[in-house]
One Martini backbone bead per residue (centre of mass of N, CA, C, O) as a GRO file, in nm:
protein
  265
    1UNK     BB    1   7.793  13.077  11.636
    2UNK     BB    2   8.149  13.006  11.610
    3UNK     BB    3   8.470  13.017  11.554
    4UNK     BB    4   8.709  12.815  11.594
    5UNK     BB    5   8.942  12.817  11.865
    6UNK     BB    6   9.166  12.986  11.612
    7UNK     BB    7   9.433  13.100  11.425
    8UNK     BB    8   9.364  12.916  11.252
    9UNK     BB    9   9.319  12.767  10.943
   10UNK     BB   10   9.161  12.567  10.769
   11UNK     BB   11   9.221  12.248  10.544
   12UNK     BB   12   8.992  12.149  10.302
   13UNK     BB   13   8.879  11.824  10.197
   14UNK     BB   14   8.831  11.531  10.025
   15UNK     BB   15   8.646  11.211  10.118
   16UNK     BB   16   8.516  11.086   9.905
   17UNK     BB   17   8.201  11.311   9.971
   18UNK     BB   18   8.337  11.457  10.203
   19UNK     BB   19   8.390  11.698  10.453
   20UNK     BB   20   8.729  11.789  10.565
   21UNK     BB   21   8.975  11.878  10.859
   22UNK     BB   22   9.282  12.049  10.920
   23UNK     BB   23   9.484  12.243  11.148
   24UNK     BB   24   9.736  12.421  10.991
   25UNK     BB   25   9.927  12.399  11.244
   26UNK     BB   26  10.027  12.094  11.175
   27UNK     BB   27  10.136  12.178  10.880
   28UNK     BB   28  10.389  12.099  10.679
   29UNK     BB   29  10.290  11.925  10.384
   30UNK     BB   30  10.196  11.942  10.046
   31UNK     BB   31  10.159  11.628   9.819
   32UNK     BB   32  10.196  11.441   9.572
   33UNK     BB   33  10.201  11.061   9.512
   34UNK     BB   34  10.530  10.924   9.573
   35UNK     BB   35  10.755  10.732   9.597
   36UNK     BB   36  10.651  10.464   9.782
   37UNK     BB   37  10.755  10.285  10.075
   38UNK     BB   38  10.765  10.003  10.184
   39UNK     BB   39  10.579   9.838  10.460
   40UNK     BB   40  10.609   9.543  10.622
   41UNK     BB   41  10.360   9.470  10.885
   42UNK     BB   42  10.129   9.666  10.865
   43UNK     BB   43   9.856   9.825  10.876
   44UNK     BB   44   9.582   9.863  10.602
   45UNK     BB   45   9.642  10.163  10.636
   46UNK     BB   46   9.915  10.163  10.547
   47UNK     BB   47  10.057  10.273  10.256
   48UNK     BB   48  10.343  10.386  10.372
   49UNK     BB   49  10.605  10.615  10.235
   50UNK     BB   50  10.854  10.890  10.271
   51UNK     BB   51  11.118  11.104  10.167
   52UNK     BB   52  11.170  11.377  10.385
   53UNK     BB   53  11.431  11.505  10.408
   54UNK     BB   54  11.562  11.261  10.537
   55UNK     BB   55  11.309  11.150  10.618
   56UNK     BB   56  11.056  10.912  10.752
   57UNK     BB   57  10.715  10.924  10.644
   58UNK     BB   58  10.408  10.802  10.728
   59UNK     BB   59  10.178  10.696  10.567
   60UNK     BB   60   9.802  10.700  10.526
   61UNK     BB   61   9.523  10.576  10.453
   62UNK     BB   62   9.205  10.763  10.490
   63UNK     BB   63   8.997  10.584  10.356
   64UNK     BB   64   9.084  10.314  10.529
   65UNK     BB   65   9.047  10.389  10.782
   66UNK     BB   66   8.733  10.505  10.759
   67UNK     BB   67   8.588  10.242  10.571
   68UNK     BB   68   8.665  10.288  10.279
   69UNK     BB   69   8.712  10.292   9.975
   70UNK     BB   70   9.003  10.314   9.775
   71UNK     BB   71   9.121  10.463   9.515
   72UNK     BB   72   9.190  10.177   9.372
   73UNK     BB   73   8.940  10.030   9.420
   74UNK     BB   74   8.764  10.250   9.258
   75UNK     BB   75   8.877  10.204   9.009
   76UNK     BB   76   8.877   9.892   8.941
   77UNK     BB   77   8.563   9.902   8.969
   78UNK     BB   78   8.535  10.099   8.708
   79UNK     BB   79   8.724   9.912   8.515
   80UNK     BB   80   8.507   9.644   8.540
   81UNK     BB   81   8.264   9.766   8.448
   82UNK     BB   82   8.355   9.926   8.157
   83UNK     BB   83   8.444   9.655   8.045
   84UNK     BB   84   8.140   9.475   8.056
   85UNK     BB   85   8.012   9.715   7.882
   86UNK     BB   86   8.222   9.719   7.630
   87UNK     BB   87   8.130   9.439   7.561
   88UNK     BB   88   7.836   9.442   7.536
   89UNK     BB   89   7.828   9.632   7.259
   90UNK     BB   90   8.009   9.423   7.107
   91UNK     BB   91   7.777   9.181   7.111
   92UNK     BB   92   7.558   9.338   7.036
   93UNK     BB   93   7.634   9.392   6.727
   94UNK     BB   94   7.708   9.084   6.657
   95UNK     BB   95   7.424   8.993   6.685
   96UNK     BB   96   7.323   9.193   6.488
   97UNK     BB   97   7.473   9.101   6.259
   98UNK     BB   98   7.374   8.761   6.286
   99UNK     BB   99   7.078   8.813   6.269
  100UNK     BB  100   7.099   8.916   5.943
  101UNK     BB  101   7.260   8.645   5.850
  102UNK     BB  102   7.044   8.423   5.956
  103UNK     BB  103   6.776   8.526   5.970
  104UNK     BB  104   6.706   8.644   6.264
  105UNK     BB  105   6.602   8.719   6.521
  106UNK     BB  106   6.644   9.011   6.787
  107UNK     BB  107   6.650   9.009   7.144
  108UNK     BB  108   6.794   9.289   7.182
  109UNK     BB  109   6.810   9.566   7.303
  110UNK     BB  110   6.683   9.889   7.186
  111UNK     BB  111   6.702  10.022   7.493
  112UNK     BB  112   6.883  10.244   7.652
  113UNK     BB  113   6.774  10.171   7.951
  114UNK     BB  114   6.785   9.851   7.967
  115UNK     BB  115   7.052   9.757   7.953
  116UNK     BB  116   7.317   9.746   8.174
  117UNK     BB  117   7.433  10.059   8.126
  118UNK     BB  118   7.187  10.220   8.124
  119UNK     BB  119   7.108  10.118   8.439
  120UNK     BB  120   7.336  10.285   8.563
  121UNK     BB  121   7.325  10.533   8.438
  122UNK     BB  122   7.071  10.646   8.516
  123UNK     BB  123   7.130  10.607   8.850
  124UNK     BB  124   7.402  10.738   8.891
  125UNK     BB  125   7.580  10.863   9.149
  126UNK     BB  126   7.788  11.192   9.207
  127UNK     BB  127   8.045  11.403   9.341
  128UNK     BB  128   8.201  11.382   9.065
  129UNK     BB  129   8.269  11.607   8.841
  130UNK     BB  130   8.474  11.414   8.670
  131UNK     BB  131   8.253  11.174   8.617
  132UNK     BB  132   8.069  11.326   8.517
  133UNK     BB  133   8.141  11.418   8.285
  134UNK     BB  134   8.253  11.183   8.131
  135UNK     BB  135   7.943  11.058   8.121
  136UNK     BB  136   7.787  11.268   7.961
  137UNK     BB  137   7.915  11.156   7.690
  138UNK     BB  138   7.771  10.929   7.627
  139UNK     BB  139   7.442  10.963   7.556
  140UNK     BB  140   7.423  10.995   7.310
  141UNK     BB  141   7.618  10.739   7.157
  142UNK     BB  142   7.393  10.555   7.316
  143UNK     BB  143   7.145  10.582   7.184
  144UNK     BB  144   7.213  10.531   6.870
  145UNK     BB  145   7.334  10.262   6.838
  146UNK     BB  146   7.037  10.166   6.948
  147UNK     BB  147   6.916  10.283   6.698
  148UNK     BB  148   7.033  10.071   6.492
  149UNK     BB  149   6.837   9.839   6.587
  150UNK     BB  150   6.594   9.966   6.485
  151UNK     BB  151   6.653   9.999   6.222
  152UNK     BB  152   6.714   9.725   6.121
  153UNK     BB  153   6.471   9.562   6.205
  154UNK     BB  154   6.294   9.741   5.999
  155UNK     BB  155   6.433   9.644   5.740
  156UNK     BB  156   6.408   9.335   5.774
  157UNK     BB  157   6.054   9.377   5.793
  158UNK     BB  158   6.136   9.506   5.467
  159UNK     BB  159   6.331   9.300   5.322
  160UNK     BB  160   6.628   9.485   5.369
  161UNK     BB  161   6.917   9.329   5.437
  162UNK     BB  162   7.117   9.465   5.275
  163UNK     BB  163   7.098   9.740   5.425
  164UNK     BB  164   7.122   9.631   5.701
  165UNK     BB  165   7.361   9.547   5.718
  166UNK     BB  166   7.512   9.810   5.622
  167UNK     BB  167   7.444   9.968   5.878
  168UNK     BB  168   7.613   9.778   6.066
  169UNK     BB  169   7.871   9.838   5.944
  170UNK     BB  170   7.883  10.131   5.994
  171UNK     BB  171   7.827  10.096   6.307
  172UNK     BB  172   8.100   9.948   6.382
  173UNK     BB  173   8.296  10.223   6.223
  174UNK     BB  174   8.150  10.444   6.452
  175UNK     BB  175   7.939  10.348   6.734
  176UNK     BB  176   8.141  10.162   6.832
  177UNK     BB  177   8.411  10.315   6.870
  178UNK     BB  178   8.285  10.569   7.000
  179UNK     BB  179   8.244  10.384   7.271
  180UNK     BB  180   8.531  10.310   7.307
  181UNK     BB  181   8.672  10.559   7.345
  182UNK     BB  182   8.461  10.636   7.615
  183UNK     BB  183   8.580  10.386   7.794
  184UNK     BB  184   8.856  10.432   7.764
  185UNK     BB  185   8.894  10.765   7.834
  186UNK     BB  186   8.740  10.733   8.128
  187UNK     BB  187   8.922  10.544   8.287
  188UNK     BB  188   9.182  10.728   8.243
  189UNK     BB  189   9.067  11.014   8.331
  190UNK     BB  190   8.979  10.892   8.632
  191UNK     BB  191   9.258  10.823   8.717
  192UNK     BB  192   9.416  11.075   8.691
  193UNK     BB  193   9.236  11.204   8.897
  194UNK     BB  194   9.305  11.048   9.135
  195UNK     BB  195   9.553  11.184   9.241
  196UNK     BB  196   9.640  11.234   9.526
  197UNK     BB  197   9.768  11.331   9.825
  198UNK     BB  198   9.957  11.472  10.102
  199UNK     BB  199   9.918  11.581  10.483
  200UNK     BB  200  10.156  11.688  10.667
  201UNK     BB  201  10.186  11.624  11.033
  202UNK     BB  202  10.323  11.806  11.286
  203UNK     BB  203  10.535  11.771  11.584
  204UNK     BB  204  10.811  11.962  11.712
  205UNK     BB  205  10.838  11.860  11.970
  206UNK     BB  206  10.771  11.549  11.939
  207UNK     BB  207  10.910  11.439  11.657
  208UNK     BB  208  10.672  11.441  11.471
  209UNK     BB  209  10.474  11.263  11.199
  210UNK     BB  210  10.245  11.270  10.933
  211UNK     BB  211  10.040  11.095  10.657
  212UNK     BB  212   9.755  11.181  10.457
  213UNK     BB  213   9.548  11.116  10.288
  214UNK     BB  214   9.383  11.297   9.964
  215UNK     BB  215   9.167  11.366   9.703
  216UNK     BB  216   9.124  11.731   9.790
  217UNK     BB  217   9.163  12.016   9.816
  218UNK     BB  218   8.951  12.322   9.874
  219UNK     BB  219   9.041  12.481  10.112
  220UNK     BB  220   9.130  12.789  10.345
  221UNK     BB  221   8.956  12.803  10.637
  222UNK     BB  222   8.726  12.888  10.824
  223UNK     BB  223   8.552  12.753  11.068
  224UNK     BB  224   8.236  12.615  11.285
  225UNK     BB  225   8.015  12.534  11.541
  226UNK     BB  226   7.869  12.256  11.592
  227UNK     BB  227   7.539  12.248  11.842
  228UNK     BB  228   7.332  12.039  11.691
  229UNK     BB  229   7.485  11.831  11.627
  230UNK     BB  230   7.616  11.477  11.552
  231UNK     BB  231   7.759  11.283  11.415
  232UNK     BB  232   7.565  11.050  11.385
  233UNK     BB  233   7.342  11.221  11.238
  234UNK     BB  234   7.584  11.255  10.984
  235UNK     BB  235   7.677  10.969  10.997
  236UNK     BB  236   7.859  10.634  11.069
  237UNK     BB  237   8.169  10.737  11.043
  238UNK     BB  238   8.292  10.753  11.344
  239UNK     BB  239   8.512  10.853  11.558
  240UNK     BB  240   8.769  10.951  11.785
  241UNK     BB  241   8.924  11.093  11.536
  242UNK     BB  242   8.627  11.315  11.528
  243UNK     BB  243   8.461  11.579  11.467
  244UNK     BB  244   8.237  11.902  11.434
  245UNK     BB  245   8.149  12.094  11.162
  246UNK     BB  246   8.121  12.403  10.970
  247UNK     BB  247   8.078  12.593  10.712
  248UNK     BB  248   8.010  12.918  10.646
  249UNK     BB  249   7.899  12.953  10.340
  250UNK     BB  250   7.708  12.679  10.356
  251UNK     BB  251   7.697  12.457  10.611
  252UNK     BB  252   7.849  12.242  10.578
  253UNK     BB  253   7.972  11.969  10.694
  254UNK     BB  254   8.285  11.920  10.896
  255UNK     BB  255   8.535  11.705  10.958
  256UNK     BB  256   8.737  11.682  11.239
  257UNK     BB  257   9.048  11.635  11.271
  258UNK     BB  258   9.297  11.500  11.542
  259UNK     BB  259   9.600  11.523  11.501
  260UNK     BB  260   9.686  11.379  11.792
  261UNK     BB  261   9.586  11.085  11.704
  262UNK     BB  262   9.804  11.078  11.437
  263UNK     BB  263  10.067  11.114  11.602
  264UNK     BB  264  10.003  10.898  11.798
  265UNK     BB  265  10.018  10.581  11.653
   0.00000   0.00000   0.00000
């Protein structure tokens, strides 16, 4: 196995989950993606653009190129799952409080493994650092909660309602507010984390530019080649502008777009 033959060192990002790489030989210009203009009538996966030093260069969206969800997809769908998360334990705790105004059986779970946020945060796996730091303040907070139905119920099968109420009522007022502040500042903090990037590769021989979306560069170093593998056994996501390659330093495969595939799109 030996270095890509090339002088240039590779830049890698991660894209969706997987580690990609592009010729540092090509790069323009890495920034934040801010005042995109918009280009009506171009391909789904064409972002927009923007105007660098009085050129206008073409975004793509490069995780809808490559068929994945894009990075507002992502977020979209997270913020309408841990809303209607946020929701259930609003409606949980209102209902274990009229179970005891109305003395009558409290059907919803007091297993937090078992509610429908339980079961999502028990399986839910991500290799994003930050949404995991995120969820894992979730666990004891959402267990207490959990914890308040236990009790409650234990009350008032010792016809104790008077004190059963008063324990929901301070759970209102305590761990139902910091589920909703962990709700709410997980969607915020996760979103303001998913800030884009954009790789500029240009061809300055014949006046060509393209912008590349990137959830985070990662390393710029050389890579090796991959002499075992084939794209298809490491991936699904197969396409004719990538190719394979491996990380020196733990092996990991990555993906290696040919820039002038995009340069010349």
């Amino acid at each position: 196995m030996s270095e890509l033959e090339t002088a240039y060192p590779w830049a890698l990002f991660n894209l969706e989950q997987g580690i990609y790489g592009v010729s540092s030989q090509y790069i323009k210009a890495i920034f934040k993606i801010e005042n995109l203009i918009k280009m009506p009538g171009m391909p789904h996966y064409m972002r927009g653009a923007v105007n660098m030093r009085g050129k206008i260069v073409p975004i793509i969206d490069t995780r809808k190129f490559y068929g994945f969800q894009s990075v507002a997809e992502e977020i979209n769908g997270l913020t309408e799952l841990l809303g209607q998360r946020k929701q259930d334990h609003i409606n949980w705790i209102r209902e274990l409080e009229d179970s005891v105004v109305e003395n009558r059986e409290f059907k919803l779970t007091t297993d937090p493994h078992a509610c429908a946020f339980g079961k999502w945060y028990d399986h839910f796996e991500t290799n994003d650092n930050t949404l995991e730091y995120l969820l894992r303040k979730f666990d004891a907070p959402h267990k207490r909660i959990h914890a308040v139905g236990v009790e409650v119920r234990k009350l008032v099968d010792q016809g104790d309602r008077e004190k059963a109420f008063d324990v929901v009522r301070k759970a209102k007022n305590s761990e139902l507010i910091q589920m909703i502040k962990l709700f709410d500042s997980l969607v915020n903090d996760f979103a303001e984390s998913k800030r884009e990037l954009a790789i500029v590769l240009e061809d300055p021989k014949q006046n060509l530019e393209i912008g590349l979306t990137v959830d985070r560069v990662i390393a710029i170093e050389p890579i090796l080649e991959d002499r075992e593998n084939t794209l298809d056994s490491v991936t699904h996501k197969s396409h004719e502008s990538l190719g394979l390659a491996k990380r020196s330093k733990d092996q990991a495969p990555v993906f290696t777009i040919d820039e002038k595939y995009f340069l010349n799109l």
